[in-house]
Short mmCIF file of C-alpha atoms in Angstrom, two decimals:
data_model
loop_
_atom_site.label_atom_id
_atom_site.label_comp_id
_atom_site.label_asym_id
_atom_site.label_seq_id
_atom_site.Cartn_x
_atom_site.Cartn_y
_atom_site.Cartn_z
CA MET J 1 124.77 85.68 123.77
CA PRO J 2 125.81 86.49 120.06
CA LYS J 3 127.36 89.57 118.83
CA LEU J 4 125.11 92.58 117.66
CA LYS J 5 125.17 93.54 113.92
CA THR J 6 125.83 97.04 113.42
CA LYS J 7 122.50 98.95 111.92
CA LYS J 8 124.30 99.91 108.75
CA THR J 9 121.90 102.89 107.82
CA VAL J 10 122.77 104.39 111.07
CA ALA J 11 126.11 104.13 110.60
CA LYS J 12 125.94 106.31 107.46
CA ARG J 13 123.72 108.93 108.79
CA PHE J 14 126.30 109.34 112.26
CA LYS J 15 129.72 109.62 112.76
CA LEU J 16 131.66 109.68 116.09
CA THR J 17 134.00 112.53 116.77
CA LYS J 18 137.52 111.85 118.71
CA LYS J 19 135.68 112.91 122.03
CA GLY J 20 132.65 110.46 121.60
CA LYS J 21 130.19 112.90 120.35
CA ILE J 22 128.22 112.16 117.61
CA LYS J 23 127.78 113.94 114.54
CA ARG J 24 125.04 114.31 112.05
CA GLN J 25 124.21 116.30 108.94
CA ARG J 26 120.96 118.86 109.42
CA ALA J 27 117.57 118.25 107.80
CA TYR J 28 115.52 120.14 105.59
CA LYS J 29 118.53 120.38 102.63
CA SER J 30 116.91 118.11 99.92
CA HIS J 31 114.16 119.19 98.56
CA ILE J 32 112.09 122.92 98.05
CA LEU J 33 114.93 125.05 98.40
CA THR J 34 114.00 128.03 95.83
CA LYS J 35 111.84 129.12 99.10
CA LYS J 36 114.82 129.20 101.49
CA THR J 37 117.04 132.04 101.73
CA SER J 38 120.87 131.30 100.50
CA LYS J 39 121.36 132.21 104.88
CA ARG J 40 119.37 129.30 105.49
CA LYS J 41 120.80 126.92 102.92
CA ARG J 42 124.65 127.55 104.14
CA LYS J 43 123.82 127.02 107.80
CA LEU J 44 122.37 123.68 106.65
CA ARG J 45 125.15 122.25 104.80
CA ARG J 46 127.03 122.45 107.99
CA GLY J 47 127.08 119.64 110.40
CA THR J 48 125.87 119.02 113.86
CA THR J 49 125.99 116.73 117.18
CA VAL J 50 122.99 114.59 118.26
CA ASP J 51 121.18 115.79 121.65
CA LYS J 52 122.01 114.14 124.06
CA THR J 53 118.77 112.44 124.63
CA ASN J 54 119.44 110.40 121.79
CA VAL J 55 123.22 109.53 121.75
CA LYS J 56 122.54 106.35 124.09
CA SER J 57 120.14 104.94 121.43
CA ILE J 58 122.25 105.81 118.58
CA LYS J 59 125.59 104.04 120.32
CA MET J 60 123.74 100.86 120.87
CA VAL J 61 122.69 100.02 117.33
CA LEU J 62 126.34 101.74 116.09
CA HIS J 63 127.90 99.53 118.83
CA ASN J 64 130.86 101.58 119.37
#
């Protein structure tokens, strides 16, 4: 069976931590920012980890 290629769109959006968790950016930070509070926008800057229900499928397309 041939090697599977990494999905480049997924590789750009997700990074692996040293412990094997998957980091991602938060959503809702791209537009319509005037109605969002400063506190909310500040919290959206920080990354977070992927939920455990999605980890298996993301790791499969990352091939790590």
